[in-house]
Amino acid sequence: MQASLHFKRQVIIMKKEQYTQYSFLLDRTARRVKQYAQTAFSQKSFDITIDQWSILKALYNKDQMTHKELAEKTGKDQPTLTRIVDIIIKKELVERVGHPADRRCLLIQLTTNGKKKVKELSPEIAQIRMKAWENLSEEDFKNFTRILNTIYDNLNIHEKQKENYD
Amino acid sequence: MQASLHFKRQVIIMKKEQYTQYSFLLDRTARRVKQYAQTAFSQKSFDITIDQWSILKALYNKDQMTHKELAEKTGKDQPTLTRIVDIIIKKELVERVGHPADRRCLLIQLTTNGKKKVKELSPEIAQIRMKAWENLSEEDFKNFTRILNTIYDNLNIHEKQKENYD
DNA sequence: CAGCAATTATTAGTATGACAAGTAAAATTA
DNA sequence: TAATTTTACTTGTCATACTAATAATTGCTG
């Protein structure tokens, strides 16, 4: 009986340690995916980073967005977004425009140059991104998406907002 | 026939775009997991970051490791590791010792203080880490691990080394 | 409408991540 | 054994992530 309890506790501890392993795996894989794409970007002299690209791409489907909208869309926080936008403004790919109704807001939009870049690079980048997902089935993608979303929701900082919905 | 081909191409394009979505989800989730733990660390005044913790934890199971070993174990590159070690040395949690046989190497080991910290925080941190993995089944963990490893291997930069094994 | 609270964006500070270049020591080889 | 290559670590630079603090503006409320 004692031994059995002891064993059970051991299993629980091992289980807990395993969760740390999952976090490690997740982090490692995300970094590798990013790094792989970034290396390809550099080799092909796209002169742009993954994160800068995600901003351009988001703008391409929407014409104009405020910092806040862009941050939400691309999953970045506002300070990070401000800096990335600064960089791609220097590269003359986007421009800031005042918001007509709210002087606090700034609208970001692609320049002609920026639009051209998105159009040109889109297919190549889609190709690069695909590499990560070889040897996986439709079923895998479904599960993967569900699991990632579950994790995300488990840690949802704004959960209380959800509760207000009902 | 034309229409069918057109439709097929559309599907392929949508498929490619979806891969970018997976990358986004992966990145976003990994950041959230890290951020959640970091916030908990701060609230509990652990006075340490996730990445610093992973170094301490690795050392706890091994007594001494060189920078190189530590970097591999924790999945960090050497410059990053050097900097993290610098920080936790300042915090007096680890110390650098010369390698007896190879003067290029430096061995890192926990101080008494560091060992105490690991022992004290381990259970609390395991608890924090668990939160992310709620609402998931054993089957999910198995799939998740397999999928992450598949992705990692798909992008393995050192693949050629594998080929040398046979 | 005056004062206060909330919102939007920026700036500053710290930490991590990736890559390139540099230094010192060991291992290899001619 | 001298010269070359490899290995281990460090430093520098740029980009991103997150927090906190600040400035400007808007919206709300008494």
Coordinates of C-alpha atoms (C1' of nucleotides) in Angstrom, one line a residue:
Chain A
M1 CA 0.0 0.0 0.0
Q2 CA 2.7 2.4 1.0
A3 CA 4.8 1.4 -2.0
S4 CA 1.8 1.8 -4.3
L5 CA 1.2 5.4 -3.0
H6 CA 4.9 6.2 -3.4
F7 CA 4.8 4.9 -6.9
K8 CA 1.8 6.9 -7.7
R9 CA 3.4 10.1 -6.4
Q10 CA 6.5 9.4 -8.5
V11 CA 4.3 9.1 -11.6
I12 CA 2.7 12.4 -10.9
I13 CA 6.1 14.1 -10.4
M14 CA 7.4 12.6 -13.7
K15 CA 4.2 13.8 -15.3
K16 CA 4.9 17.3 -14.1
E17 CA 8.4 17.3 -15.4
Q18 CA 7.2 16.1 -18.7
Y19 CA 5.1 19.3 -19.1
T20 CA 8.3 21.3 -18.9
Q21 CA 9.6 19.1 -21.7
Y22 CA 6.6 20.0 -23.8
S23 CA 7.2 23.7 -23.2
F24 CA 10.8 23.2 -24.3
L25 CA 9.8 21.3 -27.4
L26 CA 7.3 23.9 -28.3
D27 CA 9.7 26.7 -27.9
R28 CA 12.5 25.0 -29.7
T29 CA 10.3 24.1 -32.7
A30 CA 8.8 27.6 -33.0
R31 CA 12.3 29.0 -33.0
R32 CA 13.5 26.6 -35.6
V33 CA 10.6 27.4 -37.9
K34 CA 11.3 31.0 -37.7
Q35 CA 15.0 30.6 -38.1
Y36 CA 14.6 28.4 -41.2
A37 CA 12.4 31.0 -42.9
Q38 CA 14.7 33.8 -41.9
T39 CA 17.7 32.0 -43.3
A40 CA 15.9 31.5 -46.6
F41 CA 14.9 35.2 -46.6
S42 CA 18.5 36.2 -46.2
Q43 CA 19.8 33.8 -48.8
K44 CA 17.3 35.1 -51.3
S45 CA 18.2 38.7 -50.3
F46 CA 14.6 39.6 -49.5
D47 CA 16.0 42.2 -47.2
I48 CA 13.2 41.8 -44.7
T49 CA 12.5 39.7 -41.6
I50 CA 9.7 37.3 -40.9
D51 CA 8.0 39.7 -38.6
Q52 CA 8.3 42.6 -40.9
W53 CA 6.8 40.4 -43.6
S54 CA 3.8 39.5 -41.4
I55 CA 3.0 43.2 -41.1
L56 CA 3.2 43.8 -44.8
K57 CA 1.1 40.8 -45.5
A58 CA -1.6 41.8 -43.1
L59 CA -1.8 45.3 -44.7
Y60 CA -2.1 43.8 -48.1
N61 CA -5.5 42.4 -47.3
K62 CA -6.8 45.5 -45.6
D63 CA -5.4 48.7 -47.1
Q64 CA -5.2 50.6 -43.9
M65 CA -4.9 49.6 -40.3
T66 CA -4.2 51.4 -37.0
H67 CA -1.3 50.3 -34.9
K68 CA -3.7 48.7 -32.6
E69 CA -5.5 46.6 -35.3
L70 CA -2.2 45.6 -36.8
A71 CA -0.9 44.5 -33.4
E72 CA -3.9 42.3 -32.8
K73 CA -3.9 40.9 -36.3
T74 CA -0.2 39.9 -36.2
G75 CA -0.1 38.9 -32.6
K76 CA 2.5 41.5 -31.5
D77 CA 2.3 43.9 -28.7
Q78 CA 2.2 47.6 -29.4
P79 CA 5.8 48.6 -28.5
T80 CA 7.1 45.8 -30.7
L81 CA 4.8 46.9 -33.5
T82 CA 5.9 50.5 -33.3
R83 CA 9.5 49.5 -33.8
I84 CA 8.8 47.1 -36.7
V85 CA 6.8 49.8 -38.4
D86 CA 9.6 52.2 -37.9
I87 CA 11.9 49.9 -39.7
I88 CA 9.7 49.2 -42.6
I89 CA 9.0 52.9 -43.0
K90 CA 12.7 53.4 -43.3
K91 CA 12.7 50.7 -46.0
E92 CA 9.9 52.7 -47.7
L93 CA 7.5 49.8 -47.7
V94 CA 4.8 51.4 -45.6
E95 CA 3.8 54.9 -44.5
R96 CA 2.0 56.4 -41.5
V97 CA -1.1 58.5 -42.1
G98 CA -3.1 60.4 -39.6
H99 CA -6.5 59.0 -38.7
P100 CA -9.3 61.4 -40.0
A101 CA -11.5 61.1 -36.9
D102 CA -9.2 60.2 -34.1
R103 CA -6.0 62.1 -33.7
R104 CA -4.6 59.5 -31.3
C105 CA -4.5 56.9 -34.1
L106 CA -2.1 56.5 -36.9
L107 CA -3.1 54.5 -40.0
I108 CA -0.4 52.4 -41.6
Q109 CA -0.6 51.6 -45.3
L110 CA 1.6 50.0 -47.9
T111 CA 3.5 52.2 -50.3
T112 CA 3.5 51.4 -54.0
N113 CA 6.9 49.8 -53.3
G114 CA 5.5 47.8 -50.5
K115 CA 2.6 46.5 -52.5
K116 CA 4.9 45.4 -55.2
K117 CA 7.1 43.6 -52.7
V118 CA 4.2 41.7 -51.3
K119 CA 3.0 40.6 -54.7
E120 CA 6.5 39.5 -55.7
L121 CA 7.5 37.7 -52.6
S122 CA 4.2 36.0 -51.7
P123 CA 4.6 32.8 -53.7
E124 CA 8.2 32.4 -52.8
I125 CA 7.5 32.8 -49.2
A126 CA 4.6 30.4 -49.2
Q127 CA 7.0 27.9 -50.7
I128 CA 9.5 28.4 -48.0
R129 CA 6.9 28.1 -45.3
M130 CA 5.7 24.8 -46.6
K131 CA 8.9 23.0 -45.9
A132 CA 8.2 22.8 -42.2
W133 CA 4.9 20.9 -42.8
E134 CA 6.1 17.9 -44.8
N135 CA 5.4 14.4 -43.7
L136 CA 2.3 15.4 -41.8
S137 CA -1.3 14.4 -42.6
E138 CA -4.5 16.4 -42.7
E139 CA -5.4 14.7 -39.5
D140 CA -2.2 16.0 -38.0
F141 CA -2.9 19.6 -39.0
K142 CA -6.3 19.4 -37.5
N143 CA -5.0 18.1 -34.2
F144 CA -2.1 20.4 -34.2
T145 CA -4.3 23.5 -34.7
R146 CA -6.7 22.3 -32.0
I147 CA -4.0 21.6 -29.5
L148 CA -2.3 24.9 -30.0
N149 CA -5.5 26.8 -29.6
T150 CA -6.3 24.8 -26.5
I151 CA -3.0 25.8 -25.0
Y152 CA -3.5 29.4 -26.0
D153 CA -6.9 29.5 -24.4
N154 CA -5.7 27.7 -21.3
L155 CA -3.4 30.7 -20.7
N156 CA -5.8 33.3 -21.9
I157 CA -5.0 36.4 -19.9
H158 CA -8.2 38.1 -20.8
E159 CA -10.4 35.2 -19.9
K160 CA -12.6 37.4 -17.8
Q161 CA -13.7 39.2 -20.9
K162 CA -15.2 35.9 -22.1
E163 CA -17.2 35.5 -18.9
N164 CA -18.7 38.9 -19.5
Y165 CA -20.3 37.7 -22.7
D166 CA -23.1 35.8 -21.1
Chain B
M1 CA -12.3 21.4 -67.3
Q2 CA -10.9 24.9 -67.2
A3 CA -12.9 25.7 -64.2
S4 CA -11.9 22.5 -62.5
L5 CA -8.2 23.3 -63.0
H6 CA -8.7 26.8 -61.8
F7 CA -10.5 25.5 -58.7
K8 CA -7.6 23.1 -58.1
R9 CA -5.1 25.9 -58.3
Q10 CA -7.1 27.9 -55.9
V11 CA -7.1 25.1 -53.4
I12 CA -3.4 24.7 -53.6
I13 CA -2.9 28.4 -53.0
M14 CA -5.2 28.4 -50.1
K15 CA -3.3 25.4 -48.8
K16 CA 0.0 27.3 -49.0
E17 CA -1.5 30.2 -47.2
Q18 CA -2.7 27.9 -44.5
Y19 CA 0.9 26.8 -43.8
T20 CA 1.8 30.4 -42.9
Q21 CA -1.2 30.3 -40.5
Y22 CA 0.3 27.3 -38.8
S23 CA 3.6 29.0 -38.4
F24 CA 1.8 32.0 -36.9
L25 CA -0.2 29.8 -34.5
L26 CA 2.9 28.0 -33.4
D27 CA 4.9 31.2 -32.8
R28 CA 2.0 32.8 -31.0
T29 CA 1.4 29.8 -28.7
A30 CA 5.1 29.4 -27.8
R31 CA 5.3 33.0 -26.9
R32 CA 2.1 32.8 -24.8
V33 CA 3.5 29.8 -22.9
K34 CA 6.7 31.6 -22.1
Q35 CA 5.0 34.8 -21.2
Y36 CA 2.5 33.1 -18.9
A37 CA 5.3 31.4 -17.0
Q38 CA 7.4 34.6 -16.9
T39 CA 4.5 36.6 -15.5
A40 CA 4.0 33.9 -12.8
F41 CA 7.7 34.0 -12.0
S42 CA 7.5 37.8 -11.6
Q43 CA 4.4 37.8 -9.5
K44 CA 6.0 35.3 -7.1
S45 CA 9.2 37.3 -7.1
F46 CA 11.3 34.3 -8.2
D47 CA 13.7 37.0 -9.5
I48 CA 14.7 34.8 -12.4
T49 CA 13.6 34.3 -16.0
I50 CA 12.4 31.1 -17.7
D51 CA 15.6 30.8 -19.7
Q52 CA 17.8 31.3 -16.7
W53 CA 15.7 28.7 -14.9
S54 CA 16.3 26.1 -17.6
I55 CA 20.0 26.5 -17.1
L56 CA 19.8 26.0 -13.4
K57 CA 17.5 23.0 -13.8
A58 CA 19.9 21.4 -16.3
L59 CA 22.8 21.9 -14.0
Y60 CA 20.9 20.4 -11.0
N61 CA 20.8 17.0 -12.7
K62 CA 24.5 17.0 -13.8
D63 CA 26.7 18.9 -11.3
Q64 CA 29.0 20.4 -13.9
M65 CA 28.7 21.1 -17.6
T66 CA 30.7 23.0 -20.1
H67 CA 29.1 25.9 -22.0
K68 CA 28.8 23.7 -25.0
E69 CA 27.0 20.9 -23.2
L70 CA 24.7 23.3 -21.5
A71 CA 23.9 25.0 -24.8
E72 CA 23.0 21.7 -26.4
K73 CA 21.0 20.5 -23.4
T74 CA 19.0 23.7 -23.2
G75 CA 18.7 24.3 -26.9
K76 CA 20.4 27.7 -26.9
D77 CA 23.3 28.9 -29.0
Q78 CA 26.6 29.6 -27.4
P79 CA 26.5 33.4 -27.4
T80 CA 23.1 33.4 -25.8
L81 CA 24.3 30.9 -23.2
T82 CA 27.3 33.0 -22.4
R83 CA 25.1 35.9 -21.7
I84 CA 22.6 34.0 -19.6
V85 CA 25.4 32.5 -17.6
D86 CA 26.8 36.0 -17.0
I87 CA 23.6 37.0 -15.5
I88 CA 23.1 34.1 -13.2
I89 CA 26.7 34.4 -12.0
K90 CA 25.9 38.0 -11.0
K91 CA 22.9 36.6 -9.1
E92 CA 25.4 34.2 -7.4
L93 CA 23.4 31.1 -8.5
V94 CA 26.2 29.5 -10.5
E95 CA 30.0 29.8 -10.9
R96 CA 32.5 29.2 -13.6
V97 CA 35.4 26.8 -13.0
G98 CA 38.3 26.1 -15.3
H99 CA 38.3 22.7 -17.0
P100 CA 41.1 20.5 -15.5
A101 CA 42.1 19.0 -18.9
D102 CA 41.1 21.6 -21.5
R103 CA 41.8 25.2 -20.9
R104 CA 39.4 26.3 -23.6
C105 CA 36.5 24.9 -21.6
L106 CA 34.8 26.4 -18.6
L107 CA 32.7 24.3 -16.3
I108 CA 29.5 25.8 -14.9
Q109 CA 28.2 24.6 -11.6
L110 CA 25.5 25.6 -9.2
T111 CA 26.5 27.4 -6.0
T112 CA 25.0 26.4 -2.7
N113 CA 22.6 29.2 -3.2
G114 CA 21.7 28.0 -6.7
K115 CA 21.1 24.4 -5.5
K116 CA 18.8 25.8 -2.8
K117 CA 16.9 27.8 -5.3
V118 CA 16.3 24.9 -7.6
K119 CA 15.1 22.7 -4.8
E120 CA 12.8 25.4 -3.5
L121 CA 11.3 26.5 -6.8
S122 CA 11.0 23.2 -8.6
P123 CA 7.6 22.2 -7.4
E124 CA 6.1 25.7 -7.8
I125 CA 7.4 26.0 -11.3
A126 CA 6.2 22.5 -12.3
Q127 CA 2.8 23.7 -11.1
I128 CA 2.9 26.8 -13.2
R129 CA 4.0 24.9 -16.2
M130 CA 1.1 22.5 -16.0
K131 CA -1.5 25.2 -16.5
A132 CA -0.8 25.2 -20.3
W133 CA -1.6 21.6 -20.7
E134 CA -5.1 21.4 -19.3
N135 CA -7.9 20.0 -21.3
L136 CA -5.6 17.8 -23.4
S137 CA -5.5 14.0 -23.5
E138 CA -2.7 11.5 -23.4
E139 CA -3.3 11.0 -27.1
D140 CA -2.9 14.7 -27.7
F141 CA 0.4 14.8 -26.0
K142 CA 1.6 11.9 -28.0
N143 CA 0.5 13.5 -31.3
F144 CA 1.8 16.9 -30.2
T145 CA 5.2 15.6 -29.5
R146 CA 5.4 13.6 -32.7
I147 CA 4.3 16.6 -34.8
L148 CA 6.7 19.0 -33.2
N149 CA 9.6 16.6 -33.7
T150 CA 8.5 16.0 -37.3
I151 CA 8.6 19.7 -38.0
Y152 CA 11.9 20.1 -36.2
D153 CA 13.4 17.3 -38.3
N154 CA 11.9 18.7 -41.5
L155 CA 14.0 21.8 -41.0
N156 CA 17.1 20.1 -39.6
I157 CA 20.0 22.1 -40.7
H158 CA 22.5 19.4 -39.8
E159 CA 20.7 16.7 -41.7
K160 CA 23.9 15.8 -43.6
Q161 CA 25.4 14.6 -40.4
K162 CA 22.7 12.1 -40.1
E163 CA 23.6 10.7 -43.5
N164 CA 27.1 10.2 -42.4
Y165 CA 26.0 7.8 -39.7
D166 CA 25.6 4.9 -42.1
Chain C
dC1 C1' -17.9 72.3 -19.4
dA2 C1' -14.2 71.1 -16.2
dG3 C1' -11.9 67.2 -14.4
dC4 C1' -11.0 62.5 -14.5
dA5 C1' -10.6 58.0 -16.7
dA6 C1' -9.7 55.3 -20.7
dT7 C1' -7.4 54.7 -25.1
dT8 C1' -3.5 55.0 -28.5
dA9 C1' 1.0 55.3 -29.5
dT10 C1' 5.8 56.0 -28.0
dT11 C1' 10.0 55.6 -25.3
dA12 C1' 13.2 53.3 -22.1
dG13 C1' 15.1 49.3 -20.1
dT14 C1' 16.1 44.5 -19.8
dA15 C1' 16.3 39.9 -21.8
dT16 C1' 16.6 36.6 -25.5
dG17 C1' 17.8 35.0 -30.3
dA18 C1' 20.6 34.8 -34.5
dC19 C1' 24.6 35.7 -37.0
dA20 C1' 29.4 37.2 -37.8
dA21 C1' 33.8 38.1 -36.3
dG22 C1' 37.4 37.6 -33.0
dT23 C1' 40.6 35.2 -29.4
dA24 C1' 42.8 31.5 -27.2
dA25 C1' 43.8 26.8 -26.9
dA26 C1' 43.9 22.1 -28.6
dA27 C1' 44.2 18.8 -32.3
dT28 C1' 45.9 17.6 -36.7
dT29 C1' 49.0 17.3 -40.3
dA30 C1' 52.8 18.2 -43.1
Chain D
dT1 C1' 57.7 20.4 -34.3
dA2 C1' 56.0 24.3 -37.0
dA3 C1' 52.0 25.5 -39.5
dT4 C1' 47.2 24.8 -40.2
dT5 C1' 42.7 23.6 -38.8
dT6 C1' 39.3 22.9 -35.4
dT7 C1' 37.1 23.8 -31.2
dA8 C1' 35.3 26.6 -27.2
dC9 C1' 34.0 30.7 -25.8
dT10 C1' 33.3 35.8 -26.1
dT11 C1' 31.9 40.2 -28.1
dG12 C1' 29.3 43.1 -31.3
dT13 C1' 25.2 44.1 -33.8
dC14 C1' 20.6 44.0 -35.0
dA15 C1' 15.8 42.4 -34.3
dT16 C1' 12.1 40.9 -31.3
dA17 C1' 9.4 40.4 -26.7
dC18 C1' 7.7 42.2 -22.7
dT19 C1' 7.0 45.6 -18.9
dA20 C1' 6.5 50.1 -17.1
dA21 C1' 6.2 54.8 -17.7
dT22 C1' 4.9 58.8 -20.5
dA23 C1' 2.4 61.9 -23.8
dA24 C1' -1.5 63.1 -26.4
dT25 C1' -6.1 62.7 -27.2
dT26 C1' -10.8 61.2 -26.5
dG27 C1' -14.8 60.0 -23.9
dC28 C1' -17.3 60.1 -19.7
dT29 C1' -19.4 62.2 -15.8
dG30 C1' -20.7 65.1 -12.3

